[in-house]
Amino acid sequence: MAGSMSSAQLELIKTVVKDKEIAIATDNDKDGNRYAIQIREFSPDAIRDIPKNKDWNDDLKEIHLMRELMKEENINGLEY
């Protein structure tokens, strides 16, 4: 079912993360927010990192593009 984790998924997460520090890194959208809430229900101290864009892959693509642009500008003689 889209938009929520199954009870089996939640139980697996609870088992794996028991007594551990949790960092939630879900997408920056409605479902990602819902997943973070579900995880915080059993781990209220969990921290959440939110991507700047819709998801982490988009953030990584943006970082890669910026590095390529900086490399290109450096090749053309611009200094930082």
Short mmCIF file of N, CA, C and O in Angstrom, two decimals:
data_model
loop_
_atom_site.label_atom_id
_atom_site.label_comp_id
_atom_site.label_asym_id
_atom_site.label_seq_id
_atom_site.Cartn_x
_atom_site.Cartn_y
_atom_site.Cartn_z
N MET A 1 0.84 -1.18 0.00
CA MET A 1 0.00 0.00 0.00
C MET A 1 0.89 1.23 0.00
O MET A 1 1.75 1.39 0.84
N ALA A 2 0.69 2.11 -0.95
CA ALA A 2 1.49 3.33 -1.05
C ALA A 2 1.16 4.26 0.10
O ALA A 2 0.02 4.36 0.53
N GLY A 3 2.17 4.93 0.59
CA GLY A 3 1.94 5.93 1.61
C GLY A 3 2.11 5.48 3.03
O GLY A 3 2.15 6.30 3.92
N SER A 4 2.21 4.19 3.27
CA SER A 4 2.48 3.74 4.63
C SER A 4 3.25 2.42 4.57
O SER A 4 3.19 1.68 3.60
N MET A 5 4.00 2.17 5.64
CA MET A 5 4.75 0.93 5.72
C MET A 5 3.85 -0.17 6.25
O MET A 5 2.95 0.08 7.04
N SER A 6 4.13 -1.38 5.82
CA SER A 6 3.37 -2.51 6.34
C SER A 6 3.79 -2.78 7.79
O SER A 6 4.85 -2.34 8.24
N SER A 7 2.98 -3.51 8.52
CA SER A 7 3.32 -3.84 9.90
C SER A 7 4.59 -4.68 9.94
O SER A 7 5.41 -4.55 10.86
N ALA A 8 4.80 -5.54 8.93
CA ALA A 8 6.02 -6.35 8.88
C ALA A 8 7.25 -5.46 8.70
O ALA A 8 8.29 -5.69 9.33
N GLN A 9 7.15 -4.43 7.84
CA GLN A 9 8.27 -3.51 7.64
C GLN A 9 8.58 -2.75 8.93
O GLN A 9 9.75 -2.61 9.31
N LEU A 10 7.54 -2.27 9.61
CA LEU A 10 7.75 -1.54 10.85
C LEU A 10 8.38 -2.44 11.91
O LEU A 10 9.29 -2.01 12.63
N GLU A 11 7.92 -3.67 12.03
CA GLU A 11 8.49 -4.60 13.01
C GLU A 11 9.95 -4.89 12.71
O GLU A 11 10.78 -4.97 13.62
N LEU A 12 10.29 -5.04 11.44
CA LEU A 12 11.68 -5.27 11.06
C LEU A 12 12.54 -4.07 11.45
O LEU A 12 13.62 -4.24 12.04
N ILE A 13 12.08 -2.88 11.17
CA ILE A 13 12.83 -1.68 11.54
C ILE A 13 13.00 -1.62 13.05
O ILE A 13 14.10 -1.36 13.55
N LYS A 14 11.94 -1.87 13.80
CA LYS A 14 12.01 -1.84 15.26
C LYS A 14 13.06 -2.81 15.78
O LYS A 14 13.82 -2.50 16.69
N THR A 15 13.11 -4.00 15.19
CA THR A 15 14.05 -5.03 15.62
C THR A 15 15.49 -4.63 15.30
O THR A 15 16.38 -4.76 16.14
N VAL A 16 15.71 -4.13 14.12
CA VAL A 16 17.05 -3.79 13.67
C VAL A 16 17.62 -2.59 14.43
O VAL A 16 18.81 -2.55 14.74
N VAL A 17 16.80 -1.61 14.73
CA VAL A 17 17.29 -0.37 15.33
C VAL A 17 17.16 -0.32 16.85
O VAL A 17 17.52 0.69 17.46
N LYS A 18 16.71 -1.39 17.46
CA LYS A 18 16.51 -1.39 18.91
C LYS A 18 17.79 -0.96 19.62
O LYS A 18 18.87 -1.47 19.34
N ASP A 19 17.67 0.03 20.50
CA ASP A 19 18.78 0.56 21.29
C ASP A 19 19.88 1.20 20.44
O ASP A 19 21.03 1.24 20.82
N LYS A 20 19.53 1.69 19.26
CA LYS A 20 20.49 2.35 18.39
C LYS A 20 20.01 3.76 18.07
O LYS A 20 18.84 4.07 18.16
N GLU A 21 20.97 4.60 17.71
CA GLU A 21 20.64 5.95 17.26
C GLU A 21 20.12 5.86 15.84
O GLU A 21 20.70 5.18 15.00
N ILE A 22 19.02 6.53 15.55
CA ILE A 22 18.38 6.43 14.25
C ILE A 22 18.43 7.78 13.52
O ILE A 22 18.11 8.81 14.10
N ALA A 23 18.82 7.72 12.26
CA ALA A 23 18.74 8.88 11.38
C ALA A 23 17.76 8.53 10.27
O ALA A 23 17.93 7.54 9.55
N ILE A 24 16.71 9.30 10.15
CA ILE A 24 15.69 9.08 9.13
C ILE A 24 16.06 9.90 7.91
O ILE A 24 16.27 11.10 8.00
N ALA A 25 16.15 9.25 6.75
CA ALA A 25 16.53 9.94 5.52
C ALA A 25 15.55 9.58 4.41
O ALA A 25 15.90 8.98 3.41
N THR A 26 14.31 9.97 4.63
CA THR A 26 13.26 9.69 3.65
C THR A 26 13.16 10.86 2.66
O THR A 26 13.75 11.91 2.87
N ASP A 27 12.40 10.63 1.60
CA ASP A 27 12.18 11.68 0.61
C ASP A 27 11.49 12.88 1.24
O ASP A 27 10.84 12.78 2.28
N ASN A 28 11.62 14.01 0.57
CA ASN A 28 10.99 15.24 1.02
C ASN A 28 9.64 15.38 0.32
O ASN A 28 9.43 16.26 -0.52
N ASP A 29 8.74 14.46 0.66
CA ASP A 29 7.40 14.49 0.08
C ASP A 29 6.40 13.93 1.09
O ASP A 29 6.77 13.61 2.23
N LYS A 30 5.16 13.83 0.68
CA LYS A 30 4.09 13.38 1.57
C LYS A 30 4.37 12.00 2.17
O LYS A 30 4.26 11.80 3.38
N ASP A 31 4.77 11.05 1.33
CA ASP A 31 5.06 9.70 1.84
C ASP A 31 6.28 9.69 2.76
O ASP A 31 6.28 9.02 3.80
N GLY A 32 7.31 10.42 2.38
CA GLY A 32 8.50 10.50 3.22
C GLY A 32 8.19 11.06 4.59
O GLY A 32 8.69 10.58 5.61
N ASN A 33 7.34 12.07 4.63
CA ASN A 33 6.92 12.65 5.91
C ASN A 33 6.14 11.63 6.73
O ASN A 33 6.33 11.52 7.95
N ARG A 34 5.27 10.89 6.07
CA ARG A 34 4.47 9.88 6.76
C ARG A 34 5.36 8.78 7.33
O ARG A 34 5.18 8.35 8.47
N TYR A 35 6.37 8.33 6.55
CA TYR A 35 7.29 7.29 7.04
C TYR A 35 8.06 7.79 8.26
O TYR A 35 8.24 7.06 9.23
N ALA A 36 8.50 9.04 8.21
CA ALA A 36 9.24 9.61 9.33
C ALA A 36 8.38 9.64 10.59
O ALA A 36 8.84 9.31 11.69
N ILE A 37 7.12 9.99 10.44
CA ILE A 37 6.20 10.01 11.59
C ILE A 37 6.03 8.60 12.15
O ILE A 37 6.06 8.40 13.37
N GLN A 38 5.88 7.61 11.27
CA GLN A 38 5.72 6.23 11.73
C GLN A 38 6.95 5.77 12.50
O GLN A 38 6.81 5.11 13.54
N ILE A 39 8.11 6.12 12.04
CA ILE A 39 9.34 5.70 12.73
C ILE A 39 9.47 6.42 14.06
O ILE A 39 9.84 5.82 15.07
N ARG A 40 9.12 7.70 14.09
CA ARG A 40 9.22 8.46 15.34
C ARG A 40 8.22 7.98 16.40
O ARG A 40 8.41 8.24 17.58
N GLU A 41 7.18 7.28 15.98
CA GLU A 41 6.23 6.75 16.96
C GLU A 41 6.90 5.77 17.90
O GLU A 41 6.55 5.69 19.07
N PHE A 42 7.86 4.98 17.41
CA PHE A 42 8.55 4.04 18.29
C PHE A 42 9.98 4.48 18.61
O PHE A 42 10.64 3.86 19.44
N SER A 43 10.43 5.54 17.99
CA SER A 43 11.76 6.08 18.27
C SER A 43 11.72 7.60 18.23
O SER A 43 12.18 8.23 17.28
N PRO A 44 11.17 8.22 19.28
CA PRO A 44 10.96 9.67 19.28
C PRO A 44 12.25 10.50 19.19
O PRO A 44 12.21 11.65 18.80
N ASP A 45 13.39 9.91 19.55
CA ASP A 45 14.65 10.64 19.50
C ASP A 45 15.33 10.56 18.14
O ASP A 45 16.41 11.14 17.94
N ALA A 46 14.71 9.87 17.19
CA ALA A 46 15.30 9.76 15.85
C ALA A 46 15.44 11.14 15.24
O ALA A 46 14.55 11.99 15.37
N ILE A 47 16.57 11.37 14.58
CA ILE A 47 16.76 12.63 13.88
C ILE A 47 16.39 12.43 12.41
O ILE A 47 16.46 11.31 11.90
N ARG A 48 15.99 13.49 11.76
CA ARG A 48 15.61 13.37 10.36
C ARG A 48 16.42 14.34 9.52
O ARG A 48 16.48 15.53 9.80
N ASP A 49 17.06 13.78 8.51
CA ASP A 49 17.73 14.59 7.50
C ASP A 49 16.80 14.65 6.31
O ASP A 49 16.32 13.62 5.83
N ILE A 50 16.56 15.85 5.83
CA ILE A 50 15.62 16.05 4.72
C ILE A 50 16.40 16.58 3.52
O ILE A 50 17.15 17.54 3.64
N PRO A 51 16.22 15.94 2.36
CA PRO A 51 16.91 16.45 1.18
C PRO A 51 16.39 17.83 0.79
O PRO A 51 15.24 18.18 1.07
N LYS A 52 17.25 18.62 0.15
CA LYS A 52 16.84 19.94 -0.30
C LYS A 52 15.81 19.83 -1.42
O LYS A 52 14.86 20.59 -1.48
N ASN A 53 16.01 18.87 -2.29
CA ASN A 53 15.09 18.62 -3.41
C ASN A 53 14.06 17.57 -2.98
O ASN A 53 13.95 17.25 -1.80
N LYS A 54 13.35 16.99 -3.94
CA LYS A 54 12.34 15.99 -3.62
C LYS A 54 12.93 14.74 -2.97
O LYS A 54 12.39 14.19 -2.04
N ASP A 55 14.08 14.30 -3.48
CA ASP A 55 14.69 13.10 -2.89
C ASP A 55 16.21 13.22 -2.90
O ASP A 55 16.79 14.12 -3.48
N TRP A 56 16.86 12.27 -2.22
CA TRP A 56 18.31 12.30 -2.07
C TRP A 56 19.02 12.15 -3.41
O TRP A 56 20.08 12.73 -3.62
N ASN A 57 18.46 11.39 -4.30
CA ASN A 57 19.09 11.21 -5.61
C ASN A 57 19.15 12.55 -6.35
O ASN A 57 20.16 12.86 -6.98
N ASP A 58 18.09 13.34 -6.27
CA ASP A 58 18.10 14.66 -6.91
C ASP A 58 19.18 15.56 -6.29
O ASP A 58 19.85 16.32 -6.99
N ASP A 59 19.35 15.48 -4.96
CA ASP A 59 20.40 16.25 -4.30
C ASP A 59 21.77 15.83 -4.81
O ASP A 59 22.63 16.66 -5.09
N LEU A 60 22.00 14.52 -4.92
CA LEU A 60 23.29 14.02 -5.40
C LEU A 60 23.55 14.44 -6.84
O LEU A 60 24.68 14.82 -7.19
N LYS A 61 22.52 14.39 -7.68
CA LYS A 61 22.68 14.84 -9.06
C LYS A 61 23.06 16.31 -9.11
O LYS A 61 23.91 16.72 -9.91
N GLU A 62 22.43 17.12 -8.27
CA GLU A 62 22.73 18.55 -8.23
C GLU A 62 24.18 18.79 -7.78
O GLU A 62 24.89 19.62 -8.36
N ILE A 63 24.62 18.06 -6.77
CA ILE A 63 26.00 18.19 -6.29
C ILE A 63 26.97 17.80 -7.40
O ILE A 63 27.97 18.49 -7.64
N HIS A 64 26.68 16.71 -8.08
CA HIS A 64 27.54 16.25 -9.17
C HIS A 64 27.62 17.31 -10.27
O HIS A 64 28.70 17.63 -10.78
N LEU A 65 26.47 17.88 -10.64
CA LEU A 65 26.44 18.91 -11.67
C LEU A 65 27.26 20.12 -11.25
O LEU A 65 28.05 20.66 -12.04
N MET A 66 27.11 20.55 -10.00
CA MET A 66 27.87 21.71 -9.51
C MET A 66 29.37 21.43 -9.55
O MET A 66 30.15 22.29 -9.94
N ARG A 67 29.79 20.23 -9.16
CA ARG A 67 31.21 19.88 -9.21
C ARG A 67 31.73 19.90 -10.64
O ARG A 67 32.83 20.36 -10.89
N GLU A 68 30.94 19.38 -11.56
CA GLU A 68 31.35 19.39 -12.97
C GLU A 68 31.47 20.81 -13.49
O GLU A 68 32.42 21.13 -14.22
N LEU A 69 30.53 21.67 -13.12
CA LEU A 69 30.60 23.07 -13.55
C LEU A 69 31.82 23.78 -12.96
O LEU A 69 32.50 24.54 -13.65
N MET A 70 32.10 23.50 -11.69
CA MET A 70 33.26 24.11 -11.05
C MET A 70 34.55 23.61 -11.70
O MET A 70 35.48 24.39 -11.92
N LYS A 71 34.59 22.33 -12.03
CA LYS A 71 35.76 21.76 -12.69
C LYS A 71 35.96 22.42 -14.05
O LYS A 71 37.06 22.79 -14.42
N GLU A 72 34.86 22.58 -14.77
CA GLU A 72 34.90 23.21 -16.09
C GLU A 72 35.40 24.65 -15.99
O GLU A 72 36.24 25.09 -16.77
N GLU A 73 34.92 25.40 -15.02
CA GLU A 73 35.35 26.78 -14.85
C GLU A 73 36.81 26.84 -14.44
O GLU A 73 37.55 27.72 -14.89
N ASN A 74 37.24 25.90 -13.63
CA ASN A 74 38.64 25.85 -13.20
C ASN A 74 39.55 25.55 -14.40
O ASN A 74 40.61 26.12 -14.53
N ILE A 75 39.10 24.66 -15.27
CA ILE A 75 39.86 24.33 -16.47
C ILE A 75 39.99 25.56 -17.36
O ILE A 75 41.01 25.79 -18.00
N ASN A 76 38.99 26.40 -17.38
CA ASN A 76 38.99 27.61 -18.21
C ASN A 76 39.70 28.77 -17.53
O ASN A 76 39.58 29.90 -17.97
N GLY A 77 40.39 28.52 -16.44
CA GLY A 77 41.23 29.54 -15.83
C GLY A 77 40.63 30.31 -14.69
O GLY A 77 41.25 31.25 -14.20
N LEU A 78 39.45 29.98 -14.23
CA LEU A 78 38.86 30.69 -13.10
C LEU A 78 39.35 30.05 -11.81
O LEU A 78 39.45 28.83 -11.69
N GLU A 79 39.67 30.85 -10.82
CA GLU A 79 40.16 30.37 -9.52
C GLU A 79 39.09 30.59 -8.46
O GLU A 79 38.29 31.52 -8.55
N TYR A 80 39.15 29.80 -7.41
CA TYR A 80 38.21 29.95 -6.28
C TYR A 80 38.96 30.34 -5.04
O TYR A 80 40.00 29.94 -4.75
#
